[in-house]
């Protein structure tokens, strides 16, 4: 009988197998043994009492008998306990412990049967499965977005009569009537003036094309902002600031949901096609993370653990097009987006990039059999003296980045604090109208920004008909155009230079007011366009300087007369990298991304010199990039891993309560009633409460979350009879000694964190901040000689850091 009693003891031990039962007189079990056996089986299988069992208990403190054992349902998982409210920070340590416990259970059961072994294999491979699905989906979406955006962008200028789903370039592929000089003109493609007025030239046709360009731009912008406002407000912006915050452990419900994915995919096409000064690379990160989040709900390993889900969301970066591919995409994840990047995530990021690149290559959205739109190859080496203009481009990129961040944040802050921010549709329409009216007369602002970058990057050759490649021949003073770039600039080049200067000013101004609108808006392409325009202008200037002053000391040693010395397209690429680095403060991943566009290692030194110069100049005016600035503007609780804490404060100076604050709200382990516990919850707004032995000792027992306590009480009232307002609540292993007429107590030990992270009151805040960053803590408790003094939350640290930087500490709005 001792074996049967052990099965039904108070520890609720798991029944592995039935013990050998002693037979009385070698015949049958007596009635008591049989009832005990049945009770044990019911308890093991269902974790509920068998029908008709006796629930009477001894409240006098004595040990309950085997037949009257108090069965505590809270030893089993409670639905909802361990989850988090919206706009709250997850507890990484707690989530890691949950995952380890889940993993141990799977390993312990996999040898029991073939089904359990299959479940263990499914769990082990679920990460690779969800990464594969995410890569396939996001790669396909990226390709479709590129194709649709190109088609709708050309729709502003005309339509292909032979096949309306073809853009301008595709419409002319099969034409036999196009010439080399007019390769982009074909009878199948008709402008709106030709369709409406029946004429292609003249003032009337120009005005009609102008009007239709504005009409389509406003239509696309209006439709995009309306879809975002009505169906998915989270679909606006680039999404990278929010994703960085989510990866740090912050909960934003719905930000990575189905509606956000669908609306962002549609409105991203509309926003890009409207001609606004924005790109699609940043929003594609958001699209990829939405795919990863949706697929994660198919696998319990990720859907029930926020930390595992966050690690999964770092992987689908390989679905970014057209800028980043191969090495660049997961280096971007490592440097710019991810908060914590283990080796397993690196491998799976690489695999996601491989899958997405394969899908994108199969779709071939650009028609050039490559994964990027403006892939170029240069065949001319760079010379040492060119480091001077390259570094100057880096200085320009750093200055532009610092100016853009301050101007854009000032405008976004003004939008938040004035009535103008209450009318997002009107703002988008106004910015789109100004953009379309100013952009149409200039061919370099009218065309698609990606096409503009491609033209600025391209080296002049015999197949290029751009104005940027119209150089004069030296033969007999003729002004015939040749393919040799090291010749005097012709009138087409000078005209293009003026147009590029106007385009540079236009892009700088409009990008400031466009980024942050209530439509999907990326920053990669506009920043690269600004840098590419500046770089091409500098490259042509250096090229003409080398031609007319080849006897100068700088040029004499390297540039011979008539030699192919300067490559203006390389300057455009260096300028693009410098401006993008100045805005985002990326270094390694940016160099790799832009280097992959050249197809060779020869130009990595100019890129490194420009990007590092850009970062140093930008950091001189402020160390945070545009994404960190928007995180701070929105008040998200984000501890930047790249930011150093240099102050000499201690934990007791930051913890709560302060001297002027009321005492810390705590719970005692065994002398609270349900009514008193609910009163503490209702009278405070804290996310959790330290549990102590008693008010006199203040010795720490653990930490209980507010949400878990509320859910546990509600579950107890539904599933247990006898739980009343005056029921005693205890967080200990065994029930306290109670009078015989007391109502049934409520045990909440299963929701108690028995190992909360603690620091002493003399711990330097530099160490506390480092602990919060590396462990992903939600809060830590402060003690002195073992006695509880206070608590430090992530929000307290952010407020303290803002206060030490002479900023508003109340700007941190979320928990």
PDB file of C-alpha atoms in Angstrom, residues 75-256:
ATOM      1  CA  UNK A  75      -0.247  22.837 -11.169  1.00  0.00           C
ATOM      2  CA  UNK A  76      -1.438  22.428 -14.760  1.00  0.00           C
ATOM      3  CA  UNK A  77      -0.892  25.177 -17.360  1.00  0.00           C
ATOM      4  CA  UNK A  78      -3.535  27.905 -17.276  1.00  0.00           C
ATOM      5  CA  UNK A  79      -4.662  29.330 -20.643  1.00  0.00           C
ATOM      6  CA  UNK A  80      -3.422  32.895 -20.926  1.00  0.00           C
ATOM      7  CA  UNK A  81      -0.804  32.740 -18.174  1.00  0.00           C
ATOM      8  CA  UNK A  82       2.608  33.617 -19.550  1.00  0.00           C
ATOM      9  CA  UNK A  83       1.245  35.816 -22.332  1.00  0.00           C
ATOM     10  CA  UNK A  84       1.642  39.571 -22.616  1.00  0.00           C
ATOM     11  CA  UNK A  85      -0.601  42.574 -23.132  1.00  0.00           C
ATOM     12  CA  UNK A  86      -0.268  44.912 -26.079  1.00  0.00           C
ATOM     13  CA  UNK A  87       2.549  47.474 -25.826  1.00  0.00           C
ATOM     14  CA  UNK A  88       4.369  45.537 -23.119  1.00  0.00           C
ATOM     15  CA  UNK A  89       7.872  44.129 -22.967  1.00  0.00           C
ATOM     16  CA  UNK A  90       8.466  40.390 -22.828  1.00  0.00           C
ATOM     17  CA  UNK A  91      10.625  38.701 -20.226  1.00  0.00           C
ATOM     18  CA  UNK A  92      13.373  36.987 -22.236  1.00  0.00           C
ATOM     19  CA  UNK A  93      14.706  34.985 -19.296  1.00  0.00           C
ATOM     20  CA  UNK A  94      11.268  33.616 -18.523  1.00  0.00           C
ATOM     21  CA  UNK A  95      10.592  32.747 -22.175  1.00  0.00           C
ATOM     22  CA  UNK A  96      13.945  30.984 -22.467  1.00  0.00           C
ATOM     23  CA  UNK A  97      13.164  28.904 -19.396  1.00  0.00           C
ATOM     24  CA  UNK A  98       9.788  27.935 -20.853  1.00  0.00           C
ATOM     25  CA  UNK A  99      11.430  26.841 -24.082  1.00  0.00           C
ATOM     26  CA  UNK A 100      14.051  24.770 -22.278  1.00  0.00           C
ATOM     27  CA  UNK A 101      11.337  23.033 -20.251  1.00  0.00           C
ATOM     28  CA  UNK A 102       9.364  22.314 -23.426  1.00  0.00           C
ATOM     29  CA  UNK A 103      12.476  20.924 -25.094  1.00  0.00           C
ATOM     30  CA  UNK A 104      13.217  18.653 -22.119  1.00  0.00           C
ATOM     31  CA  UNK A 105       9.702  17.241 -22.188  1.00  0.00           C
ATOM     32  CA  UNK A 106       9.968  16.453 -25.893  1.00  0.00           C
ATOM     33  CA  UNK A 107      13.322  14.728 -25.460  1.00  0.00           C
ATOM     34  CA  UNK A 108      12.052  12.698 -22.518  1.00  0.00           C
ATOM     35  CA  UNK A 109       9.029  11.407 -24.453  1.00  0.00           C
ATOM     36  CA  UNK A 110      10.513  10.761 -27.886  1.00  0.00           C
ATOM     37  CA  UNK A 111      11.644   7.231 -26.949  1.00  0.00           C
ATOM     38  CA  UNK A 112       8.195   6.185 -25.741  1.00  0.00           C
ATOM     39  CA  UNK A 113       6.633   5.670 -29.187  1.00  0.00           C
ATOM     40  CA  UNK A 114       7.063   6.279 -32.885  1.00  0.00           C
ATOM     41  CA  UNK A 115       4.486   9.068 -32.719  1.00  0.00           C
ATOM     42  CA  UNK A 116       6.427  10.936 -30.027  1.00  0.00           C
ATOM     43  CA  UNK A 117       9.627  10.488 -32.029  1.00  0.00           C
ATOM     44  CA  UNK A 118       7.890  11.919 -35.104  1.00  0.00           C
ATOM     45  CA  UNK A 119       6.700  14.877 -33.037  1.00  0.00           C
ATOM     46  CA  UNK A 120      10.255  15.507 -31.863  1.00  0.00           C
ATOM     47  CA  UNK A 121      11.496  15.505 -35.465  1.00  0.00           C
ATOM     48  CA  UNK A 122       8.726  17.901 -36.446  1.00  0.00           C
ATOM     49  CA  UNK A 123       9.699  20.204 -33.600  1.00  0.00           C
ATOM     50  CA  UNK A 124      13.396  20.083 -34.528  1.00  0.00           C
ATOM     51  CA  UNK A 125      12.748  20.867 -38.199  1.00  0.00           C
ATOM     52  CA  UNK A 126       9.958  23.399 -37.681  1.00  0.00           C
ATOM     53  CA  UNK A 127      12.460  26.265 -37.746  1.00  0.00           C
ATOM     54  CA  UNK A 128      13.734  25.281 -41.179  1.00  0.00           C
ATOM     55  CA  UNK A 129      10.180  24.735 -42.432  1.00  0.00           C
ATOM     56  CA  UNK A 130       8.952  28.151 -41.391  1.00  0.00           C
ATOM     57  CA  UNK A 131      12.086  29.809 -42.802  1.00  0.00           C
ATOM     58  CA  UNK A 132      11.546  28.024 -46.130  1.00  0.00           C
ATOM     59  CA  UNK A 133       7.900  29.074 -46.296  1.00  0.00           C
ATOM     60  CA  UNK A 134       8.822  32.637 -45.372  1.00  0.00           C
ATOM     61  CA  UNK A 135      11.533  32.805 -48.018  1.00  0.00           C
ATOM     62  CA  UNK A 136       9.182  31.480 -50.698  1.00  0.00           C
ATOM     63  CA  UNK A 137       6.344  33.831 -49.800  1.00  0.00           C
ATOM     64  CA  UNK A 138       8.389  36.982 -49.286  1.00  0.00           C
ATOM     65  CA  UNK A 139      10.512  36.380 -52.381  1.00  0.00           C
ATOM     66  CA  UNK A 140       7.374  35.967 -54.487  1.00  0.00           C
ATOM     67  CA  UNK A 141       5.809  39.089 -52.978  1.00  0.00           C
ATOM     68  CA  UNK A 142       8.973  41.105 -53.609  1.00  0.00           C
ATOM     69  CA  UNK A 143       8.984  40.082 -57.266  1.00  0.00           C
ATOM     70  CA  UNK A 144       5.296  40.868 -57.711  1.00  0.00           C
ATOM     71  CA  UNK A 145       5.716  44.256 -56.018  1.00  0.00           C
ATOM     72  CA  UNK A 146       8.568  45.159 -58.359  1.00  0.00           C
ATOM     73  CA  UNK A 147       6.621  44.141 -61.467  1.00  0.00           C
ATOM     74  CA  UNK A 148       3.417  45.892 -60.391  1.00  0.00           C
ATOM     75  CA  UNK A 149       5.228  49.087 -59.330  1.00  0.00           C
ATOM     76  CA  UNK A 150       7.059  49.355 -62.662  1.00  0.00           C
ATOM     77  CA  UNK A 151       3.826  48.845 -64.612  1.00  0.00           C
ATOM     78  CA  UNK A 152       1.852  51.390 -62.581  1.00  0.00           C
ATOM     79  CA  UNK A 153       4.695  53.910 -62.721  1.00  0.00           C
ATOM     80  CA  UNK A 154       4.678  53.775 -66.543  1.00  0.00           C
ATOM     81  CA  UNK A 155       0.874  53.998 -66.515  1.00  0.00           C
ATOM     82  CA  UNK A 156       1.238  57.656 -65.556  1.00  0.00           C
ATOM     83  CA  UNK A 157       2.751  58.362 -68.982  1.00  0.00           C
ATOM     84  CA  UNK A 158       0.872  56.027 -71.292  1.00  0.00           C
ATOM     85  CA  UNK A 159      -0.316  52.521 -72.026  1.00  0.00           C
ATOM     86  CA  UNK A 160       0.741  49.577 -74.182  1.00  0.00           C
ATOM     87  CA  UNK A 161      -1.986  48.879 -76.749  1.00  0.00           C
ATOM     88  CA  UNK A 162      -0.737  45.439 -77.719  1.00  0.00           C
ATOM     89  CA  UNK A 163      -0.788  44.195 -74.124  1.00  0.00           C
ATOM     90  CA  UNK A 164      -1.957  46.523 -71.372  1.00  0.00           C
ATOM     91  CA  UNK A 165      -0.131  44.544 -68.682  1.00  0.00           C
ATOM     92  CA  UNK A 166       3.262  45.425 -70.255  1.00  0.00           C
ATOM     93  CA  UNK A 167       5.216  48.414 -69.023  1.00  0.00           C
ATOM     94  CA  UNK A 168       6.991  50.753 -71.447  1.00  0.00           C
ATOM     95  CA  UNK A 169      10.162  48.699 -71.781  1.00  0.00           C
ATOM     96  CA  UNK A 170       8.376  45.375 -72.189  1.00  0.00           C
ATOM     97  CA  UNK A 171       6.007  46.851 -74.765  1.00  0.00           C
ATOM     98  CA  UNK A 172       8.917  47.802 -77.024  1.00  0.00           C
ATOM     99  CA  UNK A 173      10.805  44.495 -76.780  1.00  0.00           C
ATOM    100  CA  UNK A 174       8.997  42.922 -79.737  1.00  0.00           C
ATOM    101  CA  UNK A 175       8.838  46.050 -81.886  1.00  0.00           C
ATOM    102  CA  UNK A 176      10.744  45.978 -85.184  1.00  0.00           C
ATOM    103  CA  UNK A 177      10.222  49.682 -85.900  1.00  0.00           C
ATOM    104  CA  UNK A 178      12.322  51.160 -83.091  1.00  0.00           C
ATOM    105  CA  UNK A 179      15.731  52.668 -83.839  1.00  0.00           C
ATOM    106  CA  UNK A 180      18.885  52.855 -81.775  1.00  0.00           C
ATOM    107  CA  UNK A 181      18.485  56.591 -81.211  1.00  0.00           C
ATOM    108  CA  UNK A 182      14.856  56.216 -80.145  1.00  0.00           C
ATOM    109  CA  UNK A 183      14.925  52.777 -78.542  1.00  0.00           C
ATOM    110  CA  UNK A 184      12.281  53.632 -75.968  1.00  0.00           C
ATOM    111  CA  UNK A 185       9.750  54.664 -78.606  1.00  0.00           C
ATOM    112  CA  UNK A 186       7.599  52.132 -80.388  1.00  0.00           C
ATOM    113  CA  UNK A 187       4.209  52.204 -82.136  1.00  0.00           C
ATOM    114  CA  UNK A 188       2.699  49.831 -79.578  1.00  0.00           C
ATOM    115  CA  UNK A 189       3.255  52.296 -76.722  1.00  0.00           C
ATOM    116  CA  UNK A 190       0.943  55.309 -76.765  1.00  0.00           C
ATOM    117  CA  UNK A 191       1.154  58.346 -74.518  1.00  0.00           C
ATOM    118  CA  UNK A 192      -2.052  59.743 -73.062  1.00  0.00           C
ATOM    119  CA  UNK A 193      -1.868  62.743 -75.414  1.00  0.00           C
ATOM    120  CA  UNK A 194      -1.788  60.390 -78.401  1.00  0.00           C
ATOM    121  CA  UNK A 195      -4.762  58.433 -77.107  1.00  0.00           C
ATOM    122  CA  UNK A 196      -6.870  61.435 -76.086  1.00  0.00           C
ATOM    123  CA  UNK A 197      -5.814  64.193 -78.509  1.00  0.00           C
ATOM    124  CA  UNK A 198      -4.384  62.114 -81.325  1.00  0.00           C
ATOM    125  CA  UNK A 199      -1.072  64.008 -81.384  1.00  0.00           C
ATOM    126  CA  UNK A 200       2.302  63.235 -79.810  1.00  0.00           C
ATOM    127  CA  UNK A 201       3.989  66.643 -80.086  1.00  0.00           C
ATOM    128  CA  UNK A 202       3.075  70.233 -79.389  1.00  0.00           C
ATOM    129  CA  UNK A 203       1.979  72.324 -76.394  1.00  0.00           C
ATOM    130  CA  UNK A 204      -1.413  70.646 -76.198  1.00  0.00           C
ATOM    131  CA  UNK A 205       0.051  67.156 -75.938  1.00  0.00           C
ATOM    132  CA  UNK A 206       2.561  68.327 -73.316  1.00  0.00           C
ATOM    133  CA  UNK A 207      -0.202  69.814 -71.170  1.00  0.00           C
ATOM    134  CA  UNK A 208      -2.334  66.697 -71.550  1.00  0.00           C
ATOM    135  CA  UNK A 209       0.543  64.406 -70.540  1.00  0.00           C
ATOM    136  CA  UNK A 210       1.293  66.779 -67.651  1.00  0.00           C
ATOM    137  CA  UNK A 211      -2.320  66.650 -66.471  1.00  0.00           C
ATOM    138  CA  UNK A 212      -2.572  62.852 -66.742  1.00  0.00           C
ATOM    139  CA  UNK A 213       0.733  62.452 -64.875  1.00  0.00           C
ATOM    140  CA  UNK A 214      -0.633  64.520 -61.962  1.00  0.00           C
ATOM    141  CA  UNK A 215      -4.002  62.753 -62.104  1.00  0.00           C
ATOM    142  CA  UNK A 216      -2.530  59.256 -61.820  1.00  0.00           C
ATOM    143  CA  UNK A 217      -0.040  60.343 -59.133  1.00  0.00           C
ATOM    144  CA  UNK A 218      -2.801  61.803 -56.971  1.00  0.00           C
ATOM    145  CA  UNK A 219      -5.064  58.802 -57.582  1.00  0.00           C
ATOM    146  CA  UNK A 220      -2.401  56.320 -56.505  1.00  0.00           C
ATOM    147  CA  UNK A 221      -1.454  58.370 -53.432  1.00  0.00           C
ATOM    148  CA  UNK A 222      -5.088  58.903 -52.395  1.00  0.00           C
ATOM    149  CA  UNK A 223      -5.940  55.217 -52.747  1.00  0.00           C
ATOM    150  CA  UNK A 224      -2.818  54.213 -50.785  1.00  0.00           C
ATOM    151  CA  UNK A 225      -3.454  56.510 -47.807  1.00  0.00           C
ATOM    152  CA  UNK A 226      -7.161  55.613 -47.675  1.00  0.00           C
ATOM    153  CA  UNK A 227      -6.431  51.879 -47.599  1.00  0.00           C
ATOM    154  CA  UNK A 228      -3.885  52.391 -44.827  1.00  0.00           C
ATOM    155  CA  UNK A 229      -6.139  54.618 -42.752  1.00  0.00           C
ATOM    156  CA  UNK A 230      -9.253  52.445 -43.051  1.00  0.00           C
ATOM    157  CA  UNK A 231      -7.911  48.885 -43.010  1.00  0.00           C
ATOM    158  CA  UNK A 232      -4.367  48.765 -41.575  1.00  0.00           C
ATOM    159  CA  UNK A 233      -2.911  51.846 -39.813  1.00  0.00           C
ATOM    160  CA  UNK A 234       0.233  49.827 -39.019  1.00  0.00           C
ATOM    161  CA  UNK A 235       1.011  49.523 -42.750  1.00  0.00           C
ATOM    162  CA  UNK A 236       2.399  53.055 -42.971  1.00  0.00           C
ATOM    163  CA  UNK A 237       6.057  54.051 -42.800  1.00  0.00           C
ATOM    164  CA  UNK A 238       9.069  51.868 -43.399  1.00  0.00           C
ATOM    165  CA  UNK A 239       8.436  49.549 -40.450  1.00  0.00           C
ATOM    166  CA  UNK A 240      12.099  49.171 -39.527  1.00  0.00           C
ATOM    167  CA  UNK A 241      11.925  51.235 -36.289  1.00  0.00           C
ATOM    168  CA  UNK A 242       8.990  49.160 -35.061  1.00  0.00           C
ATOM    169  CA  UNK A 243      10.608  45.888 -36.132  1.00  0.00           C
ATOM    170  CA  UNK A 244      13.801  46.765 -34.267  1.00  0.00           C
ATOM    171  CA  UNK A 245      11.677  47.425 -31.204  1.00  0.00           C
ATOM    172  CA  UNK A 246       9.724  44.178 -31.627  1.00  0.00           C
ATOM    173  CA  UNK A 247      12.958  42.224 -31.949  1.00  0.00           C
ATOM    174  CA  UNK A 248      14.136  43.752 -28.678  1.00  0.00           C
ATOM    175  CA  UNK A 249      11.137  42.128 -26.963  1.00  0.00           C
ATOM    176  CA  UNK A 250       8.302  44.634 -27.331  1.00  0.00           C
ATOM    177  CA  UNK A 251       4.754  43.488 -28.137  1.00  0.00           C
ATOM    178  CA  UNK A 252       2.793  45.367 -30.829  1.00  0.00           C
ATOM    179  CA  UNK A 253      -0.303  43.303 -31.574  1.00  0.00           C
ATOM    180  CA  UNK A 254      -1.366  43.364 -35.203  1.00  0.00           C
ATOM    181  CA  UNK A 255       1.786  45.002 -36.518  1.00  0.00           C
ATOM    182  CA  UNK A 256       2.827  41.761 -38.216  1.00  0.00           C
TER     183      UNK A 256
END
